[in-house]
Amino acid sequence: CDSTMTVSEGTFEKIAILVGDKKTPMARPSTHAEKLKLYGLYKQATVSDSANQRPKRPGMFNIDGRMRWDAWAACDDMSQEDARQAYAGLAKELIGKPVEDVLASE
């Protein structure tokens, strides 16, 4: 993802739809860590004041919930714009051409 590129909310939402659609062909398989990173970036990009909006960390028996919470908390120092850019960059790396087409249409 080009660091000078800005990703509008509309473009971000189009990319998020591609990422969430199981029918979207992947350029390469994503790792569990990359899926968590996408989750954290998505939450940071879509919830305005994440530190105050995020619920308290799930209990120790909710392992998936804790991993998602931690992924979101790891993005606390990012602005919404930075999170959109990072999300688009990772999605482009994982999906390839469909995301490139969305970014080129902006």
Coordinates of C-alpha atoms in Angstrom, one line a residue:
C1 CA 0.0 0.0 0.0
D2 CA 1.4 3.3 -1.0
S3 CA 2.0 5.4 2.1
T4 CA 0.8 8.6 0.3
M5 CA -2.4 6.9 -0.7
T6 CA -5.5 8.0 1.1
V7 CA -8.4 5.5 1.3
S8 CA -11.8 7.1 1.5
E9 CA -14.5 5.6 3.7
G10 CA -16.4 4.4 0.5
T11 CA -13.4 2.7 -0.9
F12 CA -12.6 1.2 2.5
E13 CA -16.1 -0.3 2.7
K14 CA -15.8 -1.8 -0.8
I15 CA -12.5 -3.4 0.2
A16 CA -14.1 -4.7 3.5
I17 CA -16.9 -6.3 1.5
L18 CA -14.3 -8.1 -0.7
V19 CA -12.4 -9.2 2.4
G20 CA -15.6 -10.5 4.0
D21 CA -16.9 -12.3 0.9
K22 CA -15.8 -16.0 1.0
K23 CA -16.2 -16.1 -2.8
T24 CA -13.5 -13.5 -3.3
P25 CA -10.5 -15.3 -4.8
M26 CA -7.3 -14.9 -2.7
A27 CA -3.9 -14.2 -4.1
R28 CA -2.5 -16.3 -1.3
P29 CA -4.0 -17.9 1.8
S30 CA -4.1 -15.6 4.9
T31 CA -2.6 -16.6 8.2
H32 CA -4.6 -16.5 11.5
A33 CA -2.4 -13.6 12.6
E34 CA -3.3 -11.7 9.3
K35 CA -7.0 -12.3 9.9
L36 CA -6.6 -10.9 13.4
K37 CA -4.7 -7.9 12.1
L38 CA -7.5 -7.2 9.5
Y39 CA -10.0 -7.4 12.3
G40 CA -8.1 -5.0 14.5
L41 CA -7.6 -2.6 11.6
Y42 CA -11.2 -2.8 10.6
K43 CA -12.4 -2.0 14.2
Q44 CA -9.9 0.9 14.5
A45 CA -11.0 2.3 11.2
T46 CA -14.8 2.1 11.9
V47 CA -15.1 2.9 15.6
S48 CA -14.2 6.6 16.1
D49 CA -12.8 6.6 19.7
S50 CA -11.7 3.0 20.0
A51 CA -10.1 3.2 23.5
N52 CA -13.4 4.5 25.0
Q53 CA -15.7 2.5 22.7
R54 CA -14.1 -0.9 23.1
P55 CA -15.7 -3.1 25.8
K56 CA -13.5 -4.5 28.5
R57 CA -11.2 -7.4 27.6
P58 CA -13.1 -10.8 27.5
G59 CA -12.4 -13.3 30.2
M60 CA -9.6 -15.9 30.0
F61 CA -11.9 -18.7 28.8
N62 CA -13.0 -16.6 25.8
I63 CA -9.8 -17.2 23.8
D64 CA -11.1 -16.0 20.4
G65 CA -12.6 -12.9 22.0
R66 CA -9.4 -12.1 23.8
M67 CA -7.4 -12.5 20.6
R68 CA -9.7 -10.1 18.7
W69 CA -9.7 -7.6 21.5
D70 CA -5.9 -7.7 21.6
A71 CA -5.7 -7.2 17.8
W72 CA -7.9 -4.1 18.1
A73 CA -6.0 -2.8 21.1
A74 CA -2.7 -3.2 19.2
C75 CA -4.1 -0.5 16.7
D76 CA -4.9 2.1 19.4
D77 CA -2.1 4.5 18.3
M78 CA -3.5 4.6 14.7
S79 CA -5.8 7.2 13.4
Q80 CA -8.9 6.0 11.5
E81 CA -7.2 7.1 8.2
D82 CA -4.0 5.2 9.0
A83 CA -6.1 2.1 9.9
R84 CA -8.0 2.3 6.6
Q85 CA -4.7 2.6 4.7
A86 CA -3.1 -0.3 6.5
Y87 CA -6.2 -2.4 6.0
A88 CA -6.3 -1.7 2.3
G89 CA -2.6 -2.5 2.1
L90 CA -2.9 -5.9 3.8
A91 CA -6.1 -6.7 1.8
K92 CA -4.2 -5.8 -1.4
E93 CA -1.4 -8.2 -0.4
L94 CA -3.8 -11.0 0.4
I95 CA -6.4 -10.6 -2.4
G96 CA -4.5 -8.8 -5.2
K97 CA -6.3 -7.6 -8.3
P98 CA -9.8 -7.1 -7.0
V99 CA -8.5 -4.7 -4.3
E100 CA -6.2 -3.1 -6.8
D101 CA -9.2 -2.4 -9.1
V102 CA -11.2 -0.8 -6.3
L103 CA -8.2 1.4 -5.3
A104 CA -7.6 2.4 -9.0
S105 CA -11.3 3.5 -9.3
E106 CA -10.9 6.0 -6.5

